[in-house]
Coordinates of C-alpha atoms in Angstrom, one line a residue:
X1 CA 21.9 16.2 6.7
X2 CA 19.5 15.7 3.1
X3 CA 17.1 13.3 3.5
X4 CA 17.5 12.0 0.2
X5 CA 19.8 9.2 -0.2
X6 CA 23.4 10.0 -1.0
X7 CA 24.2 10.2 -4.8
X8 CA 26.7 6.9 -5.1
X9 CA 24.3 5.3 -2.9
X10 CA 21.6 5.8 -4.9
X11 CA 23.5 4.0 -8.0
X12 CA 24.2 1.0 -5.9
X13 CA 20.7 0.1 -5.2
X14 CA 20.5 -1.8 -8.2
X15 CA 22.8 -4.5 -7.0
X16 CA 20.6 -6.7 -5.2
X17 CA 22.9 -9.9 -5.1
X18 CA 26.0 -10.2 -2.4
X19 CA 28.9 -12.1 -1.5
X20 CA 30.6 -10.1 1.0
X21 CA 31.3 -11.8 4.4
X22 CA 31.8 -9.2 7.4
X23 CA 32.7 -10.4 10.4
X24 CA 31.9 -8.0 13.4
X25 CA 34.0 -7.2 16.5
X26 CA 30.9 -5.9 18.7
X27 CA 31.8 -4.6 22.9
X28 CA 33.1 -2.9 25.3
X29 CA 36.1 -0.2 24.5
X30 CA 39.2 -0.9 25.8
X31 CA 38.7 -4.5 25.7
X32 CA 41.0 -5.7 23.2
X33 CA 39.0 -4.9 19.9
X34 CA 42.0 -4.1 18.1
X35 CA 44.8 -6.4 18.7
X36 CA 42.4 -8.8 18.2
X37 CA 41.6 -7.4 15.0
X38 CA 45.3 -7.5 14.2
X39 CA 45.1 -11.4 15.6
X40 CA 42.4 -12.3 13.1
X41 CA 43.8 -10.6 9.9
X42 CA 46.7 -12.5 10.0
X43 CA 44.5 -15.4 8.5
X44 CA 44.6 -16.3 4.9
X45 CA 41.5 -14.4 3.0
X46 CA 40.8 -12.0 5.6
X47 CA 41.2 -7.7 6.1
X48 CA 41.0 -5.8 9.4
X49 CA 39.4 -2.8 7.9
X50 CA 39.6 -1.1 11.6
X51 CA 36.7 1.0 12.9
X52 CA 34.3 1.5 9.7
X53 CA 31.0 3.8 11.4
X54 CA 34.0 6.3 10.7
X55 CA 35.0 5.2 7.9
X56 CA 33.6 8.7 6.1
X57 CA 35.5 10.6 8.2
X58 CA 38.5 8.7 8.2
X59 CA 39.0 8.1 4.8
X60 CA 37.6 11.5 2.8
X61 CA 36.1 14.3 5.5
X62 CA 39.3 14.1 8.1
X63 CA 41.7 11.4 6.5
X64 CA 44.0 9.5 9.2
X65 CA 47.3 8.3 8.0
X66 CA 46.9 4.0 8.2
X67 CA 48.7 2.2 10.4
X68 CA 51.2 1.1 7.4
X69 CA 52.6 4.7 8.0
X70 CA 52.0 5.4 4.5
X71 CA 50.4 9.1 4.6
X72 CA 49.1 7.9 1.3
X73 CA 48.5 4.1 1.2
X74 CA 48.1 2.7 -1.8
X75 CA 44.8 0.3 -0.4
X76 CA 42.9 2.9 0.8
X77 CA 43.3 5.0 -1.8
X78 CA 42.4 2.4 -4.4
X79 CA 39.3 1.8 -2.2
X80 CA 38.4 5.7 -2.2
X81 CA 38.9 5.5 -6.2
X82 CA 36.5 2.2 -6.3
X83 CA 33.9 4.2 -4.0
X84 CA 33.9 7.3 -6.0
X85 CA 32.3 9.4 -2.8
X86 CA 32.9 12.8 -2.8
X87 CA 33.1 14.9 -0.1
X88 CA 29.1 16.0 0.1
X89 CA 28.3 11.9 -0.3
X90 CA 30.9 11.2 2.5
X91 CA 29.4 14.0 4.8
X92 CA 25.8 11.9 4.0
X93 CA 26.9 8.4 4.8
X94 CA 28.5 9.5 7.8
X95 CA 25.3 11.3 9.2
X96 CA 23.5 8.0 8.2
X97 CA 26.4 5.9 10.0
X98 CA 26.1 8.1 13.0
X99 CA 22.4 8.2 13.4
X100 CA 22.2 4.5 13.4
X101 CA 25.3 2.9 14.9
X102 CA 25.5 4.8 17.9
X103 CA 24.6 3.9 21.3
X104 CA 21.2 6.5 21.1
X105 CA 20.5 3.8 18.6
X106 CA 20.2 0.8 20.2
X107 CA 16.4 0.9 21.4
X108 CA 15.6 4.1 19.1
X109 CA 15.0 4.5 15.5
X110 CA 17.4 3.2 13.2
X111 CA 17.2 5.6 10.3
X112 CA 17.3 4.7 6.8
X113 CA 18.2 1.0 6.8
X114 CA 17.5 1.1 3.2
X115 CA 20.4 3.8 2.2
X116 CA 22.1 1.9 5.1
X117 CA 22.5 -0.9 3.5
X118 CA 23.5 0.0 0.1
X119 CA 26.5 2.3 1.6
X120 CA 27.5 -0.6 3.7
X121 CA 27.5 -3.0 0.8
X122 CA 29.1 -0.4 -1.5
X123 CA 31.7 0.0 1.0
X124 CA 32.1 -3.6 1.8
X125 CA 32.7 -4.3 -2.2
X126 CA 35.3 -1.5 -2.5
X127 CA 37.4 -3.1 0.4
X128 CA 37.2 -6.7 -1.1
X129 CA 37.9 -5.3 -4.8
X130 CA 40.6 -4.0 -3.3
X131 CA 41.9 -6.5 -1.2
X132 CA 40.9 -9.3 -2.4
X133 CA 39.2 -10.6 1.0
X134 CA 37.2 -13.3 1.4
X135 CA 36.3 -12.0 5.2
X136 CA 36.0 -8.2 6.0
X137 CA 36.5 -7.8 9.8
X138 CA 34.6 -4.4 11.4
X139 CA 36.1 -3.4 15.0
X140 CA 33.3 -0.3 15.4
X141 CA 32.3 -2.2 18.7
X142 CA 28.9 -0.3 18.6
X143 CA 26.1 -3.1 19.7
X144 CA 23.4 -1.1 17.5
X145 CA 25.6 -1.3 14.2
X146 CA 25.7 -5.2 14.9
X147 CA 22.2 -4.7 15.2
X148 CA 21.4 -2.4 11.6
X149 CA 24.2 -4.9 9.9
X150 CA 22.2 -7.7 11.1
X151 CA 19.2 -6.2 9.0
X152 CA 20.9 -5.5 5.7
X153 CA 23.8 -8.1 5.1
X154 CA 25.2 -11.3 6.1
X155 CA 27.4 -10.8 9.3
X156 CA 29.0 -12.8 12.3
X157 CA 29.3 -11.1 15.3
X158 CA 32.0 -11.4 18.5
X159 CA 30.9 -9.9 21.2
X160 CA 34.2 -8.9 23.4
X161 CA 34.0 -7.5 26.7
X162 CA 36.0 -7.1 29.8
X163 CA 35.8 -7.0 33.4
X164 CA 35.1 -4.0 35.0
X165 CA 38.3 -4.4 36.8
X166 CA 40.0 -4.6 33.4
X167 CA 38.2 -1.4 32.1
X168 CA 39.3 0.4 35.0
X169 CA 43.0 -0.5 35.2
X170 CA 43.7 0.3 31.0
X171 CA 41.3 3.6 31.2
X172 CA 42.9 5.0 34.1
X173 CA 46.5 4.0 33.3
X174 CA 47.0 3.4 29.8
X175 CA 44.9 5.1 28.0
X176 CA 45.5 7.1 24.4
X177 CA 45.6 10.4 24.8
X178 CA 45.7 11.0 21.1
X179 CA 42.3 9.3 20.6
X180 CA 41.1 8.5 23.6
X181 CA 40.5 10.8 26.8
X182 CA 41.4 8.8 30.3
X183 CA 38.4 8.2 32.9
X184 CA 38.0 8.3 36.0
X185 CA 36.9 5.5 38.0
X186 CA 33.2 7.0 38.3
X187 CA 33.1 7.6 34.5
X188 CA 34.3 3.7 33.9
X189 CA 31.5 2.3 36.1
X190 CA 29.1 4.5 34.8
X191 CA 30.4 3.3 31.2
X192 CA 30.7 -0.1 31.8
X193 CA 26.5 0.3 33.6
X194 CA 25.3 2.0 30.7
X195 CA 27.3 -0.6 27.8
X196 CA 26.7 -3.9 29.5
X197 CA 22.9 -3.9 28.8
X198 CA 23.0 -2.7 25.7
X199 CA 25.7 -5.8 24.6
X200 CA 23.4 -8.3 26.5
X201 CA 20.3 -6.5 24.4
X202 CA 22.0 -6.6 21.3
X203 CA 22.9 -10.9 22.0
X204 CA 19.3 -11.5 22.5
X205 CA 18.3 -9.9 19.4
X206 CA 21.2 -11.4 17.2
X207 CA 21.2 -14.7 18.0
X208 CA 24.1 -16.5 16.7
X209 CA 26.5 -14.5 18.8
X210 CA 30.1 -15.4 20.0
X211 CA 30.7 -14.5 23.3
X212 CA 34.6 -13.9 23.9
X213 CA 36.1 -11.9 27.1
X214 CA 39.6 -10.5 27.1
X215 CA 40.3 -12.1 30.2
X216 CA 40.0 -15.9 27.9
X217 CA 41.7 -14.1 24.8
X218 CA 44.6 -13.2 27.7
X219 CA 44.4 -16.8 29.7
X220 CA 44.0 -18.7 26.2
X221 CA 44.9 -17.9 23.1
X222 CA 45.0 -21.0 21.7
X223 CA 41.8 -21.8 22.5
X224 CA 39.8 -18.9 22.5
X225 CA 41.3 -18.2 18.9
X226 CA 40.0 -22.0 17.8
X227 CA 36.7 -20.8 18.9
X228 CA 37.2 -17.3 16.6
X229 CA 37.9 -19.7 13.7
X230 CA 35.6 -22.4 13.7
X231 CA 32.5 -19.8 14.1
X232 CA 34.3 -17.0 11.2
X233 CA 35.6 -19.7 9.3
X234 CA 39.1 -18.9 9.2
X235 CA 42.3 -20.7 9.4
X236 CA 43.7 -19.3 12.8
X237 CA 46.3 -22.4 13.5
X238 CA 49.0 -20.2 11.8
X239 CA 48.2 -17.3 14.5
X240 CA 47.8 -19.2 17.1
X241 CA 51.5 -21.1 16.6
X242 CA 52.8 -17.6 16.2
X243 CA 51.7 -16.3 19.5
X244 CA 53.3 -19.6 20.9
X245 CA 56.3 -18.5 19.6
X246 CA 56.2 -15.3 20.2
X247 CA 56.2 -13.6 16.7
X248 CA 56.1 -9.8 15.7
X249 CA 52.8 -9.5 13.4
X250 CA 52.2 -7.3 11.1
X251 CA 49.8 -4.8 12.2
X252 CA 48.3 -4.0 8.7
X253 CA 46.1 -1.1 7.5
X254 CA 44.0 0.3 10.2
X255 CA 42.5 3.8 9.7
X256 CA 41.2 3.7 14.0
X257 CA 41.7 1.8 16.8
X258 CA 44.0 2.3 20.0
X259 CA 47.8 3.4 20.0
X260 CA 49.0 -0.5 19.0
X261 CA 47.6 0.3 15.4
X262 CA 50.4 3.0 14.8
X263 CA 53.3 0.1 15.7
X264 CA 54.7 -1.2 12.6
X265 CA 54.6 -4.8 14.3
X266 CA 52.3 -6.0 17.1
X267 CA 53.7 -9.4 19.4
X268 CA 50.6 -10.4 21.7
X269 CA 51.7 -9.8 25.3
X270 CA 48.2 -9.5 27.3
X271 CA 48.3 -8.3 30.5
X272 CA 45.9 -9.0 33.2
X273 CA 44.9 -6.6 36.5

C-alpha cells in the first residue's frame, strides 16, 4: 500500500461541494441486509449499489458478474468509465476501504479520512451520473464505515440486526457456500458477542440512527418499511402494496450480497425461527 493518495483521488479533491445522498444499511450479517436492499431500490430515485468497501475489488481487481446476469452490464461499466481507476488506483482505494471499514476499525485509527472521503464521493458521483439516483443505498454492514462515512459525507444510517436465534438458524442451515462459509453454533455466538457492541458503539456515536430488526421487517412490512421511508425519504407505499400482493421484484444490479442477489426476481417471503 503507497501512502500517497491514489492518483484519481487526488484530482477529485478539488470538488469541495456535494449533493450525493447515501443511505447506509449498517449490522449484523445474515440479517436481511440484502433483500432489504432489494426492498428499498424499488423506490422512485433510489440505487442498491450492493456491498461498496468492495467495491474495488468487485468492480476492477476481481470483477463479479451483477446480479442482472449481464457478465458485462452496461451500469457498471459506465460507472467504471466515469471513475477512470485503473487497476494500481483500485488496489489503493481498496487498501484505504479495508483499513478503515473493517471491524479492527471501529475503536482504532481510521486511516486517511481525507483520501477517504474524496474516493467515496468520487465513487458516489459515478453511481448517480450513471444512474441517475437521487438516493445511493450502501449494504457493507460494517458499523466502522457508518462511522468514517459519518465524517466525510452526508449519510442516514439503518442499523439491522437479528436475534441470535435468527443468526443461528440461517448460518447453520442456509448459508452460501459460494460466498459465505457456514458456522457453527460456537462461531455465531462468538460473532454475534463480538458485533453487538460494536453496532451499539457505532449508535452512540452517530446519533440519528434507525434501529430496524429482521424479526419487525419479517412481522411488519408495512410498517417497518413506513418507518425506512419517512427517515430516507423515499416513497415506499408502492413496495409496501407489492409485498401485500405478493409481487416478484426486480432484484437489480448488485455486485455482493447473499445468494437472493443472483435470482433474476426476489418476492419477500421472510421466514422466522
Amino acid at each position: 500500500m503507497t501512502t500517497a493518495a491514489p492518483q484519481v483521488c487526488r484530482r477529485a479533491r478539488s470538488g469541495s461541494g456535494l449533493a450525493d445522498r447515501l443511505l447506509y444499511i449498517m449490522g449484523t450479517s445474515r440479517s436481511g441486509s440484502t433483500a432489504l436492499q432489494i426492498l428499498l431500490s424499488q423506490a422512485k430515485g433510489a440505487f442498491g449499489a450492493g456491498e461498496l468497501t468492495h467495491i474495488a475489488d468487485d468492480l476492477i481487481l476481481a470483477p463479479r458478474t451483477c446480479s442482472c446476469g449481464d457478465p458485462a452490464c452496461e451500469l457498471w461499466a459506465g460507472v467504471r468509465q466515469r471513475l477512470g481507476w485503473t487497476r494500481a488506483t483500485a488496489r489503493d482505494v481498496g487498501e484505504v476501504f479495508r483499513q478503515t471499514d473493517g471491524h479492527r476499525a471501529i475503536l482504532g485509527s481510521r486511516g486517511d479520512l481525507a483520501t477517504y472521503g474524496v474516493c467515496n464521493r468520487q465513487l458516489l458521483r459515478a453511481i448517480r451520473a450513471q444512474t441517475g439516483a437521487r438516493v445511493i443505498i450502501d449494504g457493507s454492514k460494517f458499523a466502522a464505515r457508518a462511522l468514517a462515512l459519518n465524517q466525510v459525507l452526508p449519510v442516514r444510517v439503518i442499523c439491522l440486526t437479528r436475534s441470535l436465534r435468527g443468526l443461528r438458524r440461517t448460518w447453520t442451515r442456509r448459508v452460501d457456500p459460494v460466498e459465505q462459509q457456514p458456522k457453527s453454533t460456537a462461531q455465531v455466538v462468538a460473532y454475534w458477542a463480538s458485533v453487538r457492541p460494536a453496532l451499539r458503539f457505532a449508535r452512540g456515536q452517530l446519533g440519528d440512527v434507525l434501529p430496524v430488526s429482521y424479526e419487525q421487517l419479517a412481522t411488519d412490512p408495512a410498517t417497518t418499511l413506513g418507518a425506512i421511508g419517512d427517515f430516507a425519504d423515499l416513497d415506499l407505499a408502492p413496495v409496501i402494496k407489492g409485498i401485500q400482493q405478493g409481487t416478484a421484484f426486480e432484484v437489480g444490479h448488485l455486485l455482493r450480497g447473499n445468494r437472493i442477489r443472483r435470482q433474476s426476481t426476489f418476492t419477500w417471503l421472510p421466514t422466522l425461527p
